[in-house]
Amino acid sequence: MTLPVDTARLSAEIEELARISDHPYPSVTRILFTPTDMAGREWLHRRLRDAGLTVRVDAVGNTFARLEGTDPSLPAVATGSHTDAIPEAGRFDGVVGVLGGLEALRALQAAGIRPRRSIELIAFTSEEPTRFGLGCIGSRVMSGVLDEAGLARLRDADGGTFEQARLGAGMTGAAMDARLAPGAYHAFLELHIEQGPELERQGLDIGVVTAIAAPATLRVELTGGGGHAGALLMPARHDPLVAAAAVIQEVDRAARGTGSTDTVGTVGLIRVEPGAVNSVPRRVVMEIDMRDTDLARRDALVDHVRAFARAQAERLGVGHSGEILNRDPPSVSGPAVVEAVEAACAEAGASNVRMVSRAYHDTVFMAQLCPTGMVFVPSRAGVSHRPDEFTSEEQIARGVAVLAGALTRLAQA
Ligand code: HGY
Ligand code: MN
Ligand code: MN
């Protein structure tokens, strides 16, 4: 039996949330704990309560909405994703997993299904790294991957701490109160857009995620004396941006050169100070995103880029520091979760394929707490982290039906 998904309501909610943004529709910008992020959270909390779910927010801002099972003493099954968004992103990344998860719970209610295990929908805090340079802060704290000292080291662009930001956003208690013990959940399953071209290329409905590529971020800071762009002659210069330019080229060359297309490297963020056309740069900060499905290959790339940056700084006589912001292992889906998703696909008549996720997700860290899995729906032309990100109502509804079927199976176990 495929559960009834209210496609029109879900689509209307996705479109409504998309307009709570710091950029005009269809661009979506919702940065952690900004007024827009808080408005999006409040909007979501109202929808969750309207659905009759018990809602709570933990000390770092993760939101939990619970559908009580017939045996509430058992570890619950969880689903969820995120509603924060990087600057000028799309309206489906993360949101499909939160609002689609809500719709799955409403479908169970509409079908009169009382699951044995309770089911919790989680909207994680700061899945995106935008504000503090680290993604998945909420699930990292929940799973113990990020401890008190690690959280205290985080700074935003204004030098603000996570503690200041969370308290300013009205979170209470100690941040580490959000920590959960392994086994706190029976299983975790996340619905998400693929953010890649595979499902569309193969003409398939659902991706059954078996593993998530290992993400790492290296922050490099290069410093020089700066000076007047007209008066400081070239032989006297020690320009950190020239060193940075060499590093940017090397990241691309080295990532392409590992012999596998599973290796990716990106310099997605660079800040140049003082940032005046007629001033020789004094300070450059770069954040370098490097990933691979193979941990050793990923780590070799990170080590190579770190050493290369140091060597370029020495060659050009500029100051250098390199800091690993995160260096995470890949996560592997739990077999029972994969089986539940494939059974739900069969029941829903959804064509499907097992695949790897190249984007990271909170699922990577939930895997420290319980068996996990992911359900992917297609992304048009594989586009994501852009305003033209798109997945159709029908594709999302099919993903929700599969999610609801899999959650029902897992909650009966
Ligand atoms: O970067 C990622 O993989 C995710 O979209 N935060
Ligand atoms: Mn994203
Ligand atoms: Mn996402």
XYZ file of C-alpha atoms and ligand atoms in Angstrom:
421
model
C 0.000 0.000 0.000
C 1.486 3.362 -0.997
C 0.686 6.054 1.532
C -1.285 9.137 0.407
C 1.062 12.100 -0.156
C -0.584 15.536 -0.387
C 1.586 16.772 -3.268
C -0.170 20.134 -3.625
C 0.253 20.999 0.060
C 3.905 19.928 0.087
C 4.682 21.906 -3.044
C 2.932 24.998 -1.652
C 4.961 24.713 1.562
C 8.244 24.417 -0.335
C 7.342 27.528 -2.315
C 6.272 29.395 0.827
C 9.468 28.592 2.721
C 11.517 29.590 -0.348
C 10.269 33.151 0.084
C 11.751 33.411 3.570
C 15.129 34.385 2.189
C 17.720 37.176 2.152
C 17.673 37.130 -1.649
C 14.702 37.423 -4.020
C 12.915 34.252 -5.197
C 14.001 31.770 -6.487
C 17.352 32.475 -4.774
C 17.369 31.183 -1.218
C 19.742 32.507 1.442
C 19.166 31.483 5.066
C 22.336 31.728 7.146
C 22.532 30.213 10.626
C 20.723 32.204 13.351
C 20.198 35.275 11.178
C 16.733 36.896 11.396
C 15.813 35.098 8.165
C 16.925 31.734 9.511
C 14.931 32.395 12.684
C 11.867 33.357 10.633
C 12.203 30.119 8.685
C 12.470 28.155 11.923
C 9.372 29.792 13.374
C 7.445 29.124 10.167
C 8.481 25.467 10.340
C 7.628 25.104 14.031
C 4.085 26.353 13.306
C 3.655 23.732 10.562
C 4.987 20.986 12.814
C 2.603 21.910 15.643
C -0.308 22.220 13.182
C 0.418 18.594 12.255
C -0.085 17.580 15.876
C 3.583 16.743 16.463
C 5.402 17.383 19.739
C 8.109 19.962 18.995
C 11.300 20.674 20.944
C 14.523 22.555 20.180
C 17.828 21.470 21.706
C 20.623 23.656 23.071
C 22.328 24.151 19.680
C 19.120 24.713 17.716
C 18.287 21.274 16.315
C 14.483 21.005 16.038
C 12.748 17.695 16.845
C 9.114 16.876 15.975
C 7.834 13.575 17.352
C 5.064 11.237 16.201
C 4.479 9.011 19.205
C 4.567 5.262 18.601
C 2.621 2.549 20.391
C 5.752 1.695 22.383
C 7.406 5.040 23.218
C 9.991 3.280 25.378
C 11.771 1.955 22.275
C 14.515 3.993 20.498
C 12.719 6.018 17.845
C 13.308 6.029 14.115
C 14.434 9.453 12.866
C 14.321 11.302 9.595
C 15.128 14.895 8.643
C 17.511 17.326 6.983
C 18.113 21.104 7.070
C 16.468 24.410 6.161
C 19.548 26.645 6.277
C 20.952 27.591 2.875
C 24.217 28.984 1.524
C 24.048 32.402 -0.192
C 21.899 32.452 -3.341
C 21.141 28.751 -3.249
C 18.107 26.789 -4.397
C 14.798 26.087 -2.660
C 15.022 22.273 -2.517
C 18.401 21.508 -0.857
C 17.597 20.254 2.641
C 14.014 21.521 2.528
C 12.824 18.442 0.616
C 14.028 16.305 3.519
C 12.410 18.446 6.219
C 9.055 19.212 4.567
C 9.043 15.853 2.791
C 9.644 14.207 6.163
C 6.742 16.178 7.616
C 4.551 15.064 4.728
C 5.569 11.449 5.298
C 4.470 11.688 8.930
C 1.180 13.299 7.889
C 0.690 10.465 5.383
C 1.077 7.906 8.190
C -1.418 9.835 10.291
C -3.871 10.089 7.362
C -3.598 6.344 6.796
C -4.270 5.751 10.497
C -0.896 4.048 10.981
C 0.402 4.102 14.578
C 4.033 2.976 14.269
C 5.422 0.726 16.992
C 8.496 2.928 17.383
C 8.014 6.683 17.603
C 9.271 8.608 14.572
C 11.144 11.879 15.005
C 11.604 14.498 12.307
C 14.808 16.528 12.835
C 15.678 19.896 11.279
C 19.409 20.165 11.941
C 21.213 23.347 12.864
C 23.822 24.685 10.423
C 24.140 21.864 7.915
C 25.815 24.467 5.713
C 29.301 25.749 6.675
C 28.554 29.345 5.689
C 28.634 31.170 9.030
C 31.241 29.251 11.046
C 33.212 27.485 8.277
C 32.015 24.082 9.476
C 29.009 22.167 8.177
C 26.673 19.909 10.141
C 27.340 21.615 13.491
C 24.018 20.386 14.900
C 24.533 16.717 14.020
C 28.248 16.878 14.926
C 27.338 17.989 18.455
C 24.495 15.449 18.702
C 26.835 12.607 17.704
C 29.822 13.722 19.806
C 32.018 14.403 16.758
C 32.213 18.062 17.833
C 33.065 18.531 21.515
C 32.963 21.619 23.715
C 36.520 22.675 22.837
C 35.878 22.270 19.112
C 32.679 24.284 19.338
C 34.476 27.025 21.292
C 37.094 27.383 18.524
C 34.517 28.329 15.895
C 34.412 31.993 14.821
C 32.251 33.737 12.256
C 33.494 36.492 9.916
C 32.958 39.087 12.661
C 34.913 37.056 15.208
C 31.710 36.012 16.978
C 31.505 32.657 18.748
C 28.919 29.933 18.271
C 27.998 30.353 21.939
C 27.187 34.039 21.439
C 25.180 33.215 18.310
C 23.118 30.409 19.841
C 22.329 32.334 23.046
C 21.488 35.392 20.958
C 19.063 33.215 19.001
C 17.335 32.193 22.219
C 18.789 28.713 22.712
C 19.067 27.743 26.362
C 20.993 25.214 28.422
C 24.576 24.107 27.829
C 25.487 23.323 24.212
C 26.685 19.837 25.148
C 23.197 19.032 26.479
C 22.444 18.338 22.799
C 24.797 15.342 22.852
C 23.036 11.984 22.340
C 24.346 8.507 23.161
C 24.943 5.834 20.493
C 21.710 3.848 20.150
C 19.582 6.924 20.917
C 17.803 6.121 17.657
C 16.963 2.804 16.024
C 17.742 4.184 12.542
C 18.017 7.498 10.674
C 16.860 8.027 7.067
C 17.236 11.314 5.153
C 15.360 12.329 2.004
C 17.412 14.727 -0.148
C 17.830 15.941 -3.709
C 20.733 14.199 -5.446
C 22.535 17.452 -6.313
C 24.122 15.556 -9.203
C 23.119 14.309 -12.699
C 23.013 10.539 -12.253
C 19.296 9.853 -11.644
C 18.201 12.129 -14.467
C 20.857 10.668 -16.803
C 19.677 7.132 -16.062
C 15.979 8.117 -16.109
C 15.424 6.737 -12.596
C 13.120 7.864 -9.789
C 15.106 7.113 -6.611
C 18.738 6.906 -5.497
C 19.346 4.436 -2.668
C 22.437 5.890 -1.035
C 24.958 3.284 0.127
C 27.788 5.662 1.130
C 28.606 9.363 1.475
C 31.918 10.763 0.241
C 34.430 11.941 2.854
C 34.557 15.750 3.171
C 37.521 17.831 4.349
C 38.117 21.586 4.556
C 41.510 23.278 4.792
C 41.767 26.959 5.699
C 44.958 28.639 4.431
C 46.019 32.124 5.539
C 48.770 33.961 3.627
C 50.193 37.329 4.756
C 52.548 39.939 3.283
C 53.646 43.514 3.883
C 51.084 45.083 1.550
C 51.798 48.620 0.385
C 51.040 51.176 -2.289
C 50.150 49.625 -5.656
C 51.934 52.442 -7.485
C 54.939 53.157 -5.337
C 55.971 49.677 -4.176
C 58.150 48.318 -6.993
C 57.831 44.687 -8.025
C 61.220 43.442 -6.689
C 60.214 44.637 -3.228
C 56.874 42.870 -3.186
C 55.757 39.830 -1.164
C 52.197 39.461 -2.434
C 50.157 36.722 -0.670
C 47.580 36.766 -3.465
C 50.216 35.615 -5.965
C 50.918 32.642 -3.687
C 47.177 32.030 -3.380
C 46.822 32.015 -7.145
C 49.382 29.215 -7.379
C 47.532 27.250 -4.687
C 44.191 27.624 -6.498
C 45.715 26.257 -9.711
C 47.331 23.368 -7.808
C 44.106 22.336 -6.055
C 42.416 21.956 -9.451
C 45.395 20.205 -11.059
C 45.959 17.784 -8.175
C 42.254 16.868 -7.807
C 42.045 16.119 -11.532
C 45.251 14.135 -11.379
C 44.435 11.413 -8.825
C 43.255 8.992 -11.506
C 39.691 8.996 -10.175
C 36.775 11.310 -10.879
C 35.651 10.607 -7.293
C 38.253 13.156 -6.139
C 37.096 16.772 -6.054
C 38.831 19.955 -4.935
C 37.386 23.470 -4.775
C 38.531 26.847 -3.497
C 35.047 28.157 -2.838
C 35.927 31.041 -0.576
C 38.729 33.612 -0.684
C 39.013 36.886 1.214
C 41.598 39.523 0.195
C 42.541 42.350 2.582
C 42.533 45.298 2.558
C 40.614 44.774 -0.705
C 41.517 48.030 -2.484
C 42.536 48.049 -6.140
C 45.490 50.361 -5.418
C 46.820 48.438 -2.422
C 49.051 45.361 -2.577
C 47.184 42.589 -0.673
C 48.293 42.145 2.938
C 46.234 39.091 3.946
C 44.490 36.325 2.014
C 42.250 33.681 3.618
C 41.155 30.710 1.490
C 38.920 27.778 2.394
C 39.553 24.668 0.317
C 36.947 21.877 0.047
C 38.406 18.440 -0.815
C 36.421 15.199 -0.999
C 36.665 11.636 -2.200
C 34.882 8.349 -1.709
C 38.332 6.903 -0.905
C 39.649 8.191 2.421
C 43.357 7.598 1.732
C 43.148 9.395 -1.638
C 41.300 12.309 -0.017
C 43.855 12.585 2.772
C 46.741 12.452 0.281
C 45.212 15.409 -1.566
C 44.739 17.407 1.646
C 48.331 16.762 2.744
C 49.670 17.634 -0.713
C 47.755 20.937 -0.922
C 48.775 21.893 2.612
C 52.465 21.284 1.831
C 52.189 23.046 -1.529
C 50.723 26.168 0.090
C 53.554 26.243 2.624
C 56.143 25.889 -0.157
C 54.576 28.695 -2.225
C 54.608 30.974 0.812
C 58.320 30.272 1.385
C 59.115 30.810 -2.326
C 57.436 34.237 -2.270
C 58.496 35.250 1.218
C 54.973 35.508 2.612
C 53.585 34.322 5.966
C 51.547 31.096 6.019
C 49.242 29.135 8.317
C 47.126 26.132 7.454
C 44.252 24.813 9.600
C 42.151 21.687 9.011
C 38.571 22.755 9.742
C 37.186 19.257 9.235
C 38.549 15.971 7.971
C 35.660 13.502 8.157
C 35.483 9.812 7.235
C 32.974 8.624 4.629
C 29.801 7.089 6.036
C 28.313 3.759 4.935
C 24.547 3.125 5.007
C 23.142 0.433 7.294
C 22.085 -2.725 5.359
C 18.676 -2.903 7.062
C 18.015 0.721 6.133
C 19.019 0.116 2.506
C 16.718 -2.924 2.403
C 13.802 -0.932 3.856
C 14.270 1.754 1.194
C 14.453 -0.802 -1.643
C 11.329 -2.580 -0.350
C 9.518 0.763 -0.198
C 10.635 1.505 -3.768
C 9.211 -1.821 -4.939
C 5.937 -1.102 -3.160
C 5.749 2.413 -4.652
C 6.742 1.206 -8.117
C 9.733 3.565 -8.040
C 12.674 2.698 -10.267
C 15.874 2.938 -8.243
C 19.609 2.422 -8.149
C 22.184 2.158 -5.382
C 24.586 5.097 -5.442
C 27.111 7.194 -3.556
C 26.357 10.689 -2.294
C 29.039 13.170 -3.324
C 27.537 15.911 -1.184
C 27.823 15.479 2.557
C 24.765 15.481 4.819
C 23.864 15.234 8.488
C 23.492 11.518 7.791
C 27.322 11.299 7.902
C 27.245 12.164 11.604
C 23.993 10.429 12.508
C 25.849 7.277 11.429
C 27.809 7.621 14.698
C 24.513 7.138 16.581
C 22.642 4.475 14.593
C 22.314 2.719 11.204
C 21.562 5.327 8.511
C 20.501 5.682 4.901
C 19.412 8.255 2.361
C 16.739 8.495 -0.308
C 17.662 10.665 -3.299
C 15.301 12.285 -5.775
C 16.565 13.649 -9.113
C 18.068 17.118 -9.618
C 17.363 18.707 -13.003
C 20.647 18.791 -14.960
C 22.377 17.863 -11.708
C 22.253 21.499 -10.634
C 22.353 22.512 -6.950
C 23.582 25.381 -4.757
C 22.127 27.624 -7.464
C 18.757 29.402 -7.734
C 17.809 27.240 -10.753
C 18.023 24.055 -8.656
C 14.880 22.057 -9.493
C 13.063 18.814 -8.699
C 9.455 18.322 -9.843
C 6.435 17.887 -7.558
C 5.944 14.341 -8.862
C 9.583 13.404 -8.222
C 9.413 14.793 -4.680
C 6.076 13.083 -3.995
C 7.569 9.756 -5.093
C 10.500 10.316 -2.756
C 8.113 11.065 0.113
C 6.104 7.906 -0.607
C 9.308 5.843 -0.509
C 10.446 7.624 2.665
C 7.075 6.990 4.342
C 7.153 3.319 3.336
C 10.698 2.843 4.593
C 10.050 4.678 7.872
C 6.971 2.499 8.449
C 9.071 -0.636 7.980
C 11.862 0.584 10.224
C 9.407 1.708 12.907
C 7.758 -1.715 13.025
C 11.110 -3.502 13.515
O 28.554 20.830 0.825
C 27.759 19.892 0.907
O 28.004 18.778 0.466
C 26.423 20.138 1.537
O 25.585 20.701 0.559
N 26.537 21.022 2.668
Mn 23.822 22.247 0.527
Mn 21.769 19.653 1.822
